Short mmCIF file of C-alpha atoms in Angstrom, two decimals:
data_model
loop_
_atom_site.label_atom_id
_atom_site.label_comp_id
_atom_site.label_asym_id
_atom_site.label_seq_id
_atom_site.Cartn_x
_atom_site.Cartn_y
_atom_site.Cartn_z
CA MET A 227 150.13 91.77 110.82
CA SER A 228 149.32 88.05 110.65
CA SER A 229 146.06 86.10 110.95
CA ASN A 230 146.99 85.23 114.55
CA TRP A 231 146.15 88.79 115.55
CA PHE A 232 142.47 88.10 114.83
CA LYS A 233 142.30 85.30 117.40
CA ARG A 234 143.03 85.04 121.10
CA LYS A 235 143.51 81.94 123.18
CA LEU A 236 141.48 81.30 126.30
CA ALA A 237 142.83 79.63 129.41
CA ASN A 238 141.45 76.26 128.26
CA GLY A 239 143.30 76.59 124.94
CA GLU A 240 140.23 77.46 122.87
CA ALA A 241 140.75 80.11 120.17
CA VAL A 242 138.16 82.93 119.98
CA THR A 243 137.88 85.30 117.02
CA ARG A 244 138.30 89.02 117.68
CA SER A 245 135.25 90.02 115.64
CA TRP A 246 135.74 93.69 116.50
CA LEU A 247 139.22 93.85 114.94
CA VAL A 248 139.52 94.97 111.30
CA TYR A 249 142.53 95.72 109.11
CA SER A 250 142.91 98.43 106.46
CA PRO A 251 145.30 97.41 103.64
CA SER A 252 145.45 100.98 102.33
CA LYS A 253 146.56 102.44 105.67
CA LYS A 254 148.29 99.26 106.84
CA SER A 255 146.72 99.68 110.25
CA ALA A 256 144.27 97.85 112.49
CA TYR A 257 141.08 99.32 113.97
CA CYS A 258 138.38 98.47 116.49
CA ILE A 259 135.14 98.66 114.51
CA CYS A 260 132.80 98.97 117.51
CA CYS A 261 134.85 101.80 119.09
CA LEU A 262 134.98 103.64 115.76
CA LEU A 263 131.17 103.52 115.63
CA TYR A 264 130.23 104.31 119.22
CA SER A 265 133.17 105.66 121.20
CA ARG A 266 132.78 109.17 122.61
CA SER A 267 135.68 108.93 125.03
CA GLU A 268 138.27 111.71 125.17
CA HIS A 269 141.03 109.18 125.87
CA GLN A 270 141.16 107.00 122.78
CA SER A 271 143.60 104.25 121.97
CA THR A 272 145.26 104.02 118.58
CA LEU A 273 142.74 101.33 117.60
CA GLN A 274 139.99 103.94 117.45
CA GLN A 275 141.96 106.85 116.02
CA GLU A 276 142.26 107.88 112.38
CA GLY A 277 145.81 106.61 112.05
CA GLY A 278 144.96 103.19 113.50
CA PHE A 279 147.15 100.70 115.29
CA SER A 280 150.43 99.60 113.64
CA GLN A 281 152.70 98.73 116.56
CA TRP A 282 152.97 95.07 115.64
CA LYS A 283 155.73 94.44 118.20
CA ALA A 284 153.38 95.38 121.04
CA PRO A 285 150.55 92.81 120.90
CA GLU A 286 149.76 93.42 124.57
CA ARG A 287 148.08 96.64 123.51
CA MET A 288 145.25 94.51 122.11
CA THR A 289 144.59 92.99 125.53
CA VAL A 290 144.70 96.40 127.20
CA HIS A 291 142.19 97.79 124.71
CA LYS A 292 139.89 94.75 125.01
CA ASN A 293 139.72 95.08 128.79
CA ALA A 294 139.07 98.83 128.74
CA LYS A 295 135.65 99.95 130.03
CA ASN A 296 135.01 102.14 126.96
CA HIS A 297 135.63 99.20 124.62
CA ARG A 298 133.27 96.90 126.56
CA GLU A 299 130.49 99.52 126.40
CA CYS A 300 131.01 100.05 122.66
CA PHE A 301 131.15 96.29 122.07
CA THR A 302 127.82 95.85 123.87
CA LEU A 303 126.17 98.56 121.74
CA TRP A 304 127.59 96.97 118.59
CA LYS A 305 126.19 93.54 119.51
CA GLU A 306 122.79 95.08 120.25
CA LEU A 307 122.85 96.60 116.77
CA GLU A 308 123.75 93.21 115.30
CA ARG A 309 120.88 91.55 117.16
CA ASN A 310 118.37 94.18 115.97
CA LEU A 311 119.50 93.69 112.39
CA THR A 312 119.10 89.92 112.71
CA GLU A 313 115.82 89.74 114.63
CA LYS A 314 114.00 92.99 113.88
CA LYS A 315 115.53 93.77 110.50
CA GLY A 316 116.16 97.35 111.57
CA ILE A 317 119.06 99.47 112.78
CA LEU A 318 117.02 101.50 115.25
CA GLY A 319 115.79 100.64 118.70
CA VAL A 320 112.81 98.36 118.93
CA GLU A 321 110.52 101.02 120.42
CA LEU A 322 111.57 103.61 117.85
CA GLN A 323 111.15 101.06 115.06
CA LEU A 324 107.62 100.27 116.23
CA GLN A 325 106.81 103.98 116.44
CA ILE A 326 107.99 104.54 112.86
CA GLU A 327 105.93 101.57 111.60
CA LYS A 328 102.89 102.90 113.46
CA GLU A 329 103.33 106.33 111.86
CA LYS A 330 103.71 104.79 108.39
CA GLN A 331 100.55 102.73 108.87
CA LYS A 332 98.63 105.81 110.03
CA TRP A 333 99.48 107.70 106.83
CA ARG A 334 98.64 104.65 104.72
CA ASP A 335 95.19 104.57 106.34
CA ILE A 336 94.68 108.31 105.80
CA LEU A 337 95.77 108.19 102.14
CA MET A 338 93.57 105.15 101.51
CA ARG A 339 90.49 107.04 102.72
CA ILE A 340 91.40 110.17 100.73
CA LEU A 341 91.99 108.17 97.54
CA HIS A 342 88.74 106.24 97.90
CA GLY A 343 86.88 109.52 98.51
CA ILE A 344 88.32 111.06 95.34
CA LYS A 345 87.61 107.87 93.40
CA TYR A 346 83.98 107.82 94.56
CA LEU A 347 83.35 111.46 93.59
CA THR A 348 85.00 111.15 90.18
CA LYS A 349 83.15 107.91 89.47
CA GLN A 350 79.85 109.65 90.27
CA ASN A 351 80.92 112.58 88.05
CA LEU A 352 80.67 115.03 90.98
CA ALA A 353 82.77 118.17 91.41
CA LEU A 354 85.29 118.09 94.24
CA ARG A 355 85.57 121.83 94.84
CA GLY A 356 83.33 124.21 96.78
CA HIS A 357 82.87 127.95 97.23
CA ARG A 358 85.24 128.03 100.19
CA GLU A 359 87.50 125.05 100.69
CA SER A 360 88.38 125.29 104.37
CA LEU A 361 87.66 123.11 107.37
CA GLN A 362 87.31 126.29 109.42
CA ALA A 363 84.39 127.52 107.28
CA ASP A 364 81.07 128.14 109.03
CA GLY A 365 78.07 125.87 108.60
CA ASN A 366 76.53 128.04 105.87
CA SER A 367 79.56 127.78 103.55
CA ASN A 368 79.82 125.15 100.86
CA VAL A 369 83.21 123.50 101.41
CA GLY A 370 82.75 121.24 98.41
CA ASN A 371 81.93 117.59 97.94
CA PHE A 372 85.38 116.30 98.80
CA LEU A 373 85.88 118.12 102.11
CA GLY A 374 82.23 117.51 102.93
CA LEU A 375 82.72 113.79 102.33
CA MET A 376 85.84 113.78 104.53
CA LYS A 377 83.97 115.58 107.32
CA PHE A 378 81.09 113.14 107.01
CA LEU A 379 83.52 110.21 107.17
CA ALA A 380 85.14 111.69 110.28
CA VAL A 381 81.85 111.40 112.15
CA PHE A 382 82.13 107.59 112.08
CA ASP A 383 85.81 106.94 111.39
CA PRO A 384 88.37 107.64 114.17
CA VAL A 385 91.30 107.83 111.72
CA MET A 386 89.82 110.74 109.72
CA ARG A 387 88.40 112.32 112.88
CA GLU A 388 91.88 112.55 114.38
CA HIS A 389 93.40 113.72 111.09
CA LEU A 390 90.88 116.52 110.53
CA ALA A 391 91.17 117.62 114.16
CA LEU A 392 94.92 117.95 113.69
CA ILE A 393 94.44 120.02 110.51
CA GLU A 394 91.94 122.35 112.19
CA SER A 395 94.27 122.97 115.13
CA HIS A 396 97.39 123.21 112.91
CA PRO A 397 96.35 124.71 109.53
CA TYR A 398 99.87 124.39 108.05
CA ALA A 399 100.36 120.74 109.00
CA LEU A 400 100.70 118.04 106.36
CA SER A 401 97.16 117.11 105.30
CA TYR A 402 97.05 115.66 101.72
CA ILE A 403 93.61 117.25 101.18
CA SER A 404 94.67 120.45 99.37
CA PRO A 405 93.38 121.12 95.83
CA GLY A 406 96.87 120.56 94.39
CA VAL A 407 97.15 117.13 96.01
CA GLN A 408 93.61 116.27 94.89
CA ASN A 409 94.55 117.07 91.28
CA GLU A 410 97.73 115.02 91.58
CA PHE A 411 95.80 112.00 92.82
CA ILE A 412 93.23 112.43 90.03
CA HIS A 413 95.97 112.54 87.38
CA ILE A 414 97.64 109.43 88.84
CA MET A 415 94.38 107.49 88.84
CA ALA A 416 93.49 108.80 85.35
CA SER A 417 96.82 107.57 83.99
CA THR A 418 96.24 104.15 85.51
CA VAL A 419 92.68 103.92 84.13
CA ARG A 420 93.83 105.05 80.68
CA LYS A 421 96.62 102.46 80.65
CA ASN A 422 94.19 99.67 81.60
CA LEU A 423 91.77 100.78 78.89
CA LEU A 424 94.49 100.85 76.26
CA ASP A 425 95.64 97.37 77.31
CA SER A 426 92.08 96.07 76.84
CA ILE A 427 91.74 97.83 73.48
CA LYS A 428 95.03 96.36 72.22
CA LYS A 429 93.74 92.87 72.99
CA ALA A 430 90.53 93.46 71.04
CA LYS A 431 90.32 92.15 67.50
CA TYR A 432 87.75 94.72 66.36
CA TYR A 433 87.65 98.38 67.37
CA GLY A 434 86.66 101.76 66.00
CA LEU A 435 87.57 105.41 66.71
CA LEU A 436 84.96 108.11 67.38
CA PHE A 437 85.77 111.83 67.42
CA ASP A 438 83.52 114.77 68.23
CA SER A 439 84.33 118.49 68.42
CA THR A 440 83.11 120.69 71.27
CA PRO A 441 84.38 123.96 72.86
CA ASP A 442 85.67 124.01 76.44
CA GLN A 443 85.04 126.73 79.08
CA ALA A 444 87.68 128.97 77.47
CA HIS A 445 85.88 128.58 74.09
CA ARG A 446 88.77 126.61 72.66
CA GLU A 447 87.92 123.80 70.30
CA GLN A 448 88.63 120.34 71.62
CA ILE A 449 87.98 116.88 70.26
CA SER A 450 86.71 114.07 72.42
CA GLU A 451 88.42 110.76 71.69
CA VAL A 452 86.34 107.62 72.17
CA VAL A 453 87.22 104.05 71.25
CA ARG A 454 84.51 101.47 70.57
CA PHE A 455 85.76 97.90 70.77
CA VAL A 456 84.63 94.30 71.15
CA ASP A 457 85.55 92.91 74.55
CA ILE A 458 85.79 89.10 74.54
CA ASP A 459 86.13 87.30 77.88
CA PHE A 460 87.23 83.75 77.11
CA GLU A 461 87.03 82.63 80.73
CA ARG A 462 83.41 83.71 81.21
CA LYS A 463 82.64 83.08 77.54
CA THR A 464 81.02 86.50 77.08
CA VAL A 465 81.20 89.05 74.27
CA CYS A 466 80.16 92.69 74.63
CA VAL A 467 80.72 96.01 72.86
CA ARG A 468 82.29 98.73 75.00
CA GLU A 469 82.91 102.43 74.52
CA SER A 470 85.78 104.07 76.40
CA PHE A 471 86.46 107.79 76.60
CA LEU A 472 90.22 108.37 76.43
CA GLY A 473 90.43 112.15 76.70
CA PHE A 474 90.30 115.46 74.85
CA LEU A 475 92.53 116.63 72.02
CA HIS A 476 92.93 120.43 72.05
CA LEU A 477 93.27 122.01 68.61
CA ARG A 478 94.59 125.31 67.41
CA GLN A 479 91.98 127.63 65.91
CA LYS A 480 92.98 127.08 62.28
CA ASP A 481 93.13 123.31 62.79
CA ALA A 482 89.69 123.35 64.41
CA ALA A 483 88.22 125.22 61.44
CA SER A 484 89.61 122.68 59.00
CA PHE A 485 88.34 119.81 61.16
CA VAL A 486 84.80 121.19 61.22
#
């Protein structure tokens, strides 16, 4: 197979590249890339079969394949794909692509409201849970601060109103408001806050460590870890002393006794 196979001459003598024609050195055969991708015809030429085309003494087969109705349909679909990749940066249809982007944006909006609700409650040091965490609970049940906040937000916000209506009608649908997901979001935000605090502490020239022992709900001894440091803001030219709580250190019983 020579390079001339990849070009055809028009009646005016102009040479046009056969962009659909590819060659496999391993199989020593030629293939039609667009027919390999899109053809569903029962009558396939060798250019779209697994073995490929290798009858180099029969170049007229190329012209026959190019003029076939199945090839023209596959070539059109292939060029539409190429145009979508160039203009829309996607391999799917324009309408389907827009639908996917709309769905992604909807979940971004929902997660943003859920995260801000959790952030508000934790910042105010309020419990998220209630006696009965369910959107189907009656008016006398305490569903907790978090679900109550989401229901309150749904009164004014159409995004949460639609989301909560979907959850109430389909209890097993994806919701991102379960206790497990709430805890996961809290841990993610806590890790981010702790990292930012540690970065600020590392920049400080003066700091001190404060520890205090107190039992938790299970009567296990735990030590609260607090760092007191001097925060210097050179841009605003301010200096202040800050205290940051970093977490609890749980001790074994014998270690707790020695600490006390």
